[in-house]
Short mmCIF file of C-alpha atoms in Angstrom, two decimals:
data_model
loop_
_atom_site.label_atom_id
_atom_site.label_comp_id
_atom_site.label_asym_id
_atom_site.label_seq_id
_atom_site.Cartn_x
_atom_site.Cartn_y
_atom_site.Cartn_z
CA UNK A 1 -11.13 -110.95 -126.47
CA UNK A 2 -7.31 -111.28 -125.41
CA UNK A 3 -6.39 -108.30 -128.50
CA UNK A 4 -9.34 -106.28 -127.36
CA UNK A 5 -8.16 -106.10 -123.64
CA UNK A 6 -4.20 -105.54 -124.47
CA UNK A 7 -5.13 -102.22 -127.08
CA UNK A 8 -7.48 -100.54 -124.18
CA UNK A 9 -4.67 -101.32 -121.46
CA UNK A 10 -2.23 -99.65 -123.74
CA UNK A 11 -4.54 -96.60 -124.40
CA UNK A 12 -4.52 -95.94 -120.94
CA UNK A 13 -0.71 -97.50 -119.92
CA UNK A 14 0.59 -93.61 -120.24
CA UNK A 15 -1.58 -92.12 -117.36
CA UNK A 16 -0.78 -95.17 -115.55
CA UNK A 17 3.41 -94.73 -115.61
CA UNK A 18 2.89 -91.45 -114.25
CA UNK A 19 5.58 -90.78 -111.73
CA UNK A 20 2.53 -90.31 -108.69
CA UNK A 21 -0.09 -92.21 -109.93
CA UNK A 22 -3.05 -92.42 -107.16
CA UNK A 23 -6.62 -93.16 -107.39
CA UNK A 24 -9.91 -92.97 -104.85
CA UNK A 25 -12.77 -95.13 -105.97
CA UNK A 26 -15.93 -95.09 -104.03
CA UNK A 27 -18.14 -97.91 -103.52
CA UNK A 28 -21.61 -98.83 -102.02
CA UNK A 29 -22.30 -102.30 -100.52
CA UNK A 30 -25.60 -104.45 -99.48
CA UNK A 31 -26.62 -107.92 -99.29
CA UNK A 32 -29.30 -109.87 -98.84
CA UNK A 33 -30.74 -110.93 -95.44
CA UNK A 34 -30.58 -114.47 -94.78
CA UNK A 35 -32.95 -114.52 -91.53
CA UNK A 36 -35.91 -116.19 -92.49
CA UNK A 37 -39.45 -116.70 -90.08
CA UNK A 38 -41.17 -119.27 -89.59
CA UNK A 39 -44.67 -119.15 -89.90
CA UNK A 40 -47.15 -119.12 -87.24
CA UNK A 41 -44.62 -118.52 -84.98
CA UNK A 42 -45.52 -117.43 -81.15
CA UNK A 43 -44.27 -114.06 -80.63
CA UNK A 44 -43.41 -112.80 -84.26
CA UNK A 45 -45.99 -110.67 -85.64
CA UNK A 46 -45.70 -109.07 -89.37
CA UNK A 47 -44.60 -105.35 -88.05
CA UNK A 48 -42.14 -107.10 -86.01
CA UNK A 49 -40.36 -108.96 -89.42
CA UNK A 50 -40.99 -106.19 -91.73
CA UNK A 51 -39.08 -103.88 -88.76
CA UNK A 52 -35.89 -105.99 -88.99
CA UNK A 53 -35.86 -106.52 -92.68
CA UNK A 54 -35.64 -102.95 -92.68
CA UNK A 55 -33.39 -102.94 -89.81
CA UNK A 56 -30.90 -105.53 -91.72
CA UNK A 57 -31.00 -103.88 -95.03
CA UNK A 58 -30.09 -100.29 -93.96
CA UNK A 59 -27.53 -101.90 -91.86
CA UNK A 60 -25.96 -103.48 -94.52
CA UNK A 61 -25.85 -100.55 -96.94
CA UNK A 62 -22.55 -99.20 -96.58
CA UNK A 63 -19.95 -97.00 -98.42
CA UNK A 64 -16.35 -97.53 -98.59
CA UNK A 65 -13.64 -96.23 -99.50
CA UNK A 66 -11.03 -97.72 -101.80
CA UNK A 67 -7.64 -95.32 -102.46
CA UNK A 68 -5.19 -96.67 -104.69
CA UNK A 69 -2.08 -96.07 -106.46
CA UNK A 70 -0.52 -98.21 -108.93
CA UNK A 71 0.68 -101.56 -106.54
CA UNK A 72 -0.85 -100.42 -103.32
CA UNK A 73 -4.56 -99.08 -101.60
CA UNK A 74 -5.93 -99.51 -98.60
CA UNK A 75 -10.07 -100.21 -98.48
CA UNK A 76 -12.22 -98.89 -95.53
CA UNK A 77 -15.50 -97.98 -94.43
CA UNK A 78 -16.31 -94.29 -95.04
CA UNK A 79 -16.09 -92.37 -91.44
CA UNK A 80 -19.87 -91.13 -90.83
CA UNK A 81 -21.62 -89.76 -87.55
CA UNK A 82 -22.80 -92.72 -84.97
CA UNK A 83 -26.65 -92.80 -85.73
CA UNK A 84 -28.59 -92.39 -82.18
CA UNK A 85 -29.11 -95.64 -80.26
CA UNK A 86 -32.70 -97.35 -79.78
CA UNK A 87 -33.75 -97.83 -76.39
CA UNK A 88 -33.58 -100.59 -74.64
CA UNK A 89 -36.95 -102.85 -75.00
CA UNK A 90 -38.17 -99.85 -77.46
CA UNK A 91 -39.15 -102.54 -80.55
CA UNK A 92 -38.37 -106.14 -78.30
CA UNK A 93 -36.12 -106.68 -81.20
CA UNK A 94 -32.37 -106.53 -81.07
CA UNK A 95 -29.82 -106.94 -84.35
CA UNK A 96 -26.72 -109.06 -82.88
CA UNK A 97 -23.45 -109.03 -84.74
CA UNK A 98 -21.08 -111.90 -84.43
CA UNK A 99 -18.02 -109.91 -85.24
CA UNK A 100 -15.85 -109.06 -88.29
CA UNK A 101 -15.71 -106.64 -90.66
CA UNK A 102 -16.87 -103.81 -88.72
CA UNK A 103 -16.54 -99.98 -89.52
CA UNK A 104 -13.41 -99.92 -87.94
CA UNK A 105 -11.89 -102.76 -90.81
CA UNK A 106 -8.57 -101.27 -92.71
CA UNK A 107 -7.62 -103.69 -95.42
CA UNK A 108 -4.13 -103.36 -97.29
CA UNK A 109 -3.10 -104.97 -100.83
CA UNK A 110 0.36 -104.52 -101.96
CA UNK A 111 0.04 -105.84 -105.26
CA UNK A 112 3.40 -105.97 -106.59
CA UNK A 113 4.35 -108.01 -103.43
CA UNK A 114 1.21 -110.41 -103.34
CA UNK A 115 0.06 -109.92 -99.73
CA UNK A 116 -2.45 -108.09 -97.65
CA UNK A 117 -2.60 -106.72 -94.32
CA UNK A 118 -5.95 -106.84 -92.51
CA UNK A 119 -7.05 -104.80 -89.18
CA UNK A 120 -10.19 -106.28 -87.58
CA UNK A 121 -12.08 -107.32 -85.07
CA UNK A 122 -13.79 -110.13 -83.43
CA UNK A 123 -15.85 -109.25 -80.15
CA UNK A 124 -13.91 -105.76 -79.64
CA UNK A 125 -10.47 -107.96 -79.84
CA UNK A 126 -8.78 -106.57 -82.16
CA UNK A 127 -6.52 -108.67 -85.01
CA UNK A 128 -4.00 -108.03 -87.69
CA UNK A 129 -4.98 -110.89 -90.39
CA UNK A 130 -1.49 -110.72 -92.94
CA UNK A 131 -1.59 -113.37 -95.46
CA UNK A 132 -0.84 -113.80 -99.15
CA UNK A 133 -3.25 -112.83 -101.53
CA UNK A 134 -5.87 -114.80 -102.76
CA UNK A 135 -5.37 -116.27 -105.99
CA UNK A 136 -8.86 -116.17 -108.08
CA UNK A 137 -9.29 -118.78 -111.23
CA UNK A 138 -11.10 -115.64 -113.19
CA UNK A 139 -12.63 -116.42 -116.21
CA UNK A 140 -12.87 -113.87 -118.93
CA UNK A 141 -15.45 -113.06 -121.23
CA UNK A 142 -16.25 -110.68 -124.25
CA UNK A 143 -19.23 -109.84 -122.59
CA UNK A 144 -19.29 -106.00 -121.49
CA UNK A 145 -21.59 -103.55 -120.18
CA UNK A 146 -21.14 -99.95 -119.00
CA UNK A 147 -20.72 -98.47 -115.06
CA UNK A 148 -20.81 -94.59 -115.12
CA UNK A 149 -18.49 -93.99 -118.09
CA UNK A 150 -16.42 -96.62 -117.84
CA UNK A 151 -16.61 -99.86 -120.46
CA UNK A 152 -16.54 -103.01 -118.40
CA UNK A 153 -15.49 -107.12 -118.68
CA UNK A 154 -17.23 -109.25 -117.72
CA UNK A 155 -15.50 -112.12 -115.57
CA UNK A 156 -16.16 -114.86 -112.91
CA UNK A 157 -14.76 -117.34 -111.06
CA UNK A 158 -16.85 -120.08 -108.91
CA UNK A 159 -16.17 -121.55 -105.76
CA UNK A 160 -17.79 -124.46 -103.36
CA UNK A 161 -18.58 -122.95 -99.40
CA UNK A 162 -20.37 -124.51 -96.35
CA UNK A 163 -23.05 -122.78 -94.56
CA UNK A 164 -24.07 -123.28 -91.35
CA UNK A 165 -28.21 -123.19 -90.58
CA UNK A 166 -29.68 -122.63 -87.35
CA UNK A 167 -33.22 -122.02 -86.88
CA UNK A 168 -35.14 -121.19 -83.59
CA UNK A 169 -38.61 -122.32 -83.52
CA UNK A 170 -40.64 -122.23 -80.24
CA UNK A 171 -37.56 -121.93 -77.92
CA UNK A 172 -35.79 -125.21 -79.62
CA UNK A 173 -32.58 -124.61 -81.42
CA UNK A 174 -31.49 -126.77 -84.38
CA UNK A 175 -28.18 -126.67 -86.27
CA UNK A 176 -27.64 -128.04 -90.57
CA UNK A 177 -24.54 -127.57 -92.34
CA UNK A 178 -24.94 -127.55 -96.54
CA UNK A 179 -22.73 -127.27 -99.19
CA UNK A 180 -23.29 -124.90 -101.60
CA UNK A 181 -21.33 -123.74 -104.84
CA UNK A 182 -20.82 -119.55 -105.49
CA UNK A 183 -20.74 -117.93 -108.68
CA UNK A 184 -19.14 -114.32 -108.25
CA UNK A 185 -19.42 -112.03 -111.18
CA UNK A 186 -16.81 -109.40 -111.54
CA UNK A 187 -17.06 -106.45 -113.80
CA UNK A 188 -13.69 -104.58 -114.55
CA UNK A 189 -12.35 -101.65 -117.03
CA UNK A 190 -9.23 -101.64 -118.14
CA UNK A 191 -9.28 -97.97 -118.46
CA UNK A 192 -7.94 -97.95 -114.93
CA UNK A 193 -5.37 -100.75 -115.84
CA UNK A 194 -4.92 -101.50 -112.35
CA UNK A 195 -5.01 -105.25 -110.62
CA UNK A 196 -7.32 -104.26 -107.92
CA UNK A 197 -10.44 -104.13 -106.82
CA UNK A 198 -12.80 -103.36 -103.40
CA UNK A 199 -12.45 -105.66 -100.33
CA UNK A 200 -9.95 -108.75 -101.10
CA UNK A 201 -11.28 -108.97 -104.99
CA UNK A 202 -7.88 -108.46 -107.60
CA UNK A 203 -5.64 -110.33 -109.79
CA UNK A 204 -8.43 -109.11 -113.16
CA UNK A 205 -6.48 -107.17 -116.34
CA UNK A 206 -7.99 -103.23 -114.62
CA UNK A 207 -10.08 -102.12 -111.35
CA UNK A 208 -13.32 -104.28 -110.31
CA UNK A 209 -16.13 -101.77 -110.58
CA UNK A 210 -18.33 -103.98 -109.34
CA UNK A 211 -18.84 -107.43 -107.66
CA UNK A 212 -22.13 -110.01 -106.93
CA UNK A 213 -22.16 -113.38 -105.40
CA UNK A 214 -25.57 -113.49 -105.24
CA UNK A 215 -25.75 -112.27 -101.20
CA UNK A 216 -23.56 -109.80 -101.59
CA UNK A 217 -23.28 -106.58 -104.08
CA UNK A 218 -20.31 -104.04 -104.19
CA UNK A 219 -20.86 -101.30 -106.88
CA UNK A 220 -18.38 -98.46 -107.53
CA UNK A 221 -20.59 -95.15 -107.52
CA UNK A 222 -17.54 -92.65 -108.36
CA UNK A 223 -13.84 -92.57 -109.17
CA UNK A 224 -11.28 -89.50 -108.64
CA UNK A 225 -7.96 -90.00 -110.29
CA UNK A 226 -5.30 -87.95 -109.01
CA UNK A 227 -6.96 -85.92 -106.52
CA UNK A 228 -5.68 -83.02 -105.17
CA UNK A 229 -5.83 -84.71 -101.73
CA UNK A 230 -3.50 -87.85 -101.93
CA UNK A 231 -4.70 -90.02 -99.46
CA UNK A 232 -1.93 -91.79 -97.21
CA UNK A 233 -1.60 -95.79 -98.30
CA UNK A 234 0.12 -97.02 -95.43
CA UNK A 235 -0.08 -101.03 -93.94
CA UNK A 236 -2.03 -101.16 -90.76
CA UNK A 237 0.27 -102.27 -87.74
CA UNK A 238 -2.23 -102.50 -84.47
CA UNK A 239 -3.44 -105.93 -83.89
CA UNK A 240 -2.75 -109.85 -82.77
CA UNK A 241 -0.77 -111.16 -86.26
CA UNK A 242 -2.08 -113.79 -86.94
CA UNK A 243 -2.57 -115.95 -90.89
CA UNK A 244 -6.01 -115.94 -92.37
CA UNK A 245 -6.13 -119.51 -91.62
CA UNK A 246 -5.24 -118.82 -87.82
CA UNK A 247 -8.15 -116.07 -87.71
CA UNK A 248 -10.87 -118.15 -89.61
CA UNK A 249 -10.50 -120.72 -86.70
CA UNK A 250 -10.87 -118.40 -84.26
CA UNK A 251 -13.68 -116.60 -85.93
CA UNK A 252 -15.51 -120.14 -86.05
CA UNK A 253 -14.79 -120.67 -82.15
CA UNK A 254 -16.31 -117.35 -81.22
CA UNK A 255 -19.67 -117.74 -83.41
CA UNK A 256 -19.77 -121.32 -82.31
CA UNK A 257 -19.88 -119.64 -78.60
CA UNK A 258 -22.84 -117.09 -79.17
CA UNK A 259 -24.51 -119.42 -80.75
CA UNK A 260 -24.46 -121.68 -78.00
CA UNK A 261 -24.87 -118.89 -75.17
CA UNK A 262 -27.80 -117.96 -77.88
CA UNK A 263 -29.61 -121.71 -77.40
CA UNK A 264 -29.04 -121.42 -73.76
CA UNK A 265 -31.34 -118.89 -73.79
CA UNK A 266 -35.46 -118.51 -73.81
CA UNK A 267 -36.98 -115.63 -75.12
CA UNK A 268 -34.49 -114.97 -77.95
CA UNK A 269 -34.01 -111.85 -78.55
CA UNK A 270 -34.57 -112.11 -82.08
CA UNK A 271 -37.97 -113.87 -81.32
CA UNK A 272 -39.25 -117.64 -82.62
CA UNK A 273 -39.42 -118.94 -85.73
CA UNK A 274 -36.15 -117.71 -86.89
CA UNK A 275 -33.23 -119.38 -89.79
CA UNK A 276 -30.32 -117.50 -89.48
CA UNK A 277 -27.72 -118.54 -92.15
CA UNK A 278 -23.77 -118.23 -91.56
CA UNK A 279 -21.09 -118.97 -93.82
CA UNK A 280 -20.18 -118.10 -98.01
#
């Protein structure tokens, strides 16, 4: 496995120690909705759950854009026209978002230096996350499959996360935390023998084409390699720095709040009968 990886990133090493090496790989997104109804529930009826399935899943269909050169990129959301907005009381159901990774998201990886610059937001505050770079225990295999025309590894790494359940059922609100352990699959080509990938995903022998956890899917639909129009890579500098750790915490703080202001309340706007799942 190790010889077969080393003679493809040598065939490709040349185009890669060009002088202005860039790259612009485009990638689609979705996951899996993790609201779940409960049954005979008050207030829910079936054109009211099949509505916001719908409503989640296009929502969570994105495109981004990752431009790269050989130890930089940045990774955004592709700019697109704001879709209409639904009337107030039009479908009695409203989608709430409890911050983070929003359209607006710029997220910088220098590579060669091992660090990453992150503009966000939580609740329309807006935060500069800069931290090192995560450090992933890939494993490799021989195992290989192709994406467009591009021959890819397989590799994965596996991690232990705690979720946080609460479920709404007739107007009472209850809270479970579980522990449960993530296997990511990675798939990467070392014709692009770059360490990067989409999102905060590197540190594999050439570019992630695509990545599953099982929730969440990231799939690289095209790649341009030296376009004519060379992107700008340049670390975001609007926002509160603060670490990744510093920024979790206050992530947790401000979902702990809605979801408090959210029990406080009758008549949810999401309805009865509800599990929404946070965490991973």
């Amino acid at each position: 496995m190790k010889t077969i990886i080393t003679t493809l990133a040598l065939v490709f090493i040349t185009a890669l120690n060009a002088q202005n090496f860039t790259g612009k790989a485009i990638y689609k997104t979705s996951k899996k909705s993790s609201i779940k109804f409960g049954g005979d529930q008050e207030g829910i009826s079936d054109k009211m759950q099949e509505e916001l399935q719908k409503r989640i899943e296009k929502m969570n269909q994105k495109t981004f854009i990752l431009n790269f050169d050989k130890t930089t990129s940045v990774y955004k959301e592709e700019e697109k026209l704001e879709a209409p907005k639904t009337k107030p009381g039009s479908s009695g159901i409203n989608v709430i978002s409890l911050g983070g990774s929003g359209s607006t998201d710029v997220y910088y990886k220098n590579i060669k230096e091992k660090k990453f610059a992150n503009k966000t937001e939580i609740m329309g505050k807006a935060f500069l996350v800069k931290d090192k770079l995560k450090e992933y225990d890939w494993e490799l295999s021989s195992e290989t499959k192709n994406i467009g025309k591009y021959t890819c590894y397989k590799a994965t790494f596996t991690k232990e996360v705690e979720n946080t359940n609460m479920s709404i059922a007739n107007g009472e609100t209850k809270e479970t935390t579980t522990k449960e352990t993530i296997v990511t699959t990675a798939w990467y080509t070392t014709q692009i023998a770059i360490s990067n990938g989409p999102k905060d995903y590197q540190g594999l022998p050439g570019l992630i084409l695509e990545i599953n956890d099982g929730t969440n899917m990231i799939v690289c639909t095209e790649i341009i390699l030296n376009p004519e129009n060379v992107a700008t890579i340049e670390e975001p500098t609007k926002g509160k720095v603060v670490s990744l750790k510093k920024f979790t915490k206050i992530k947790k703080e401000k979902n702990d709040e809605l979801m408090e202001k959210m029990k406080s309340r009758k008549g949810m706007d999401l309805g009865n009968g509800i599990n929404i799942k946070m965490g991973g």
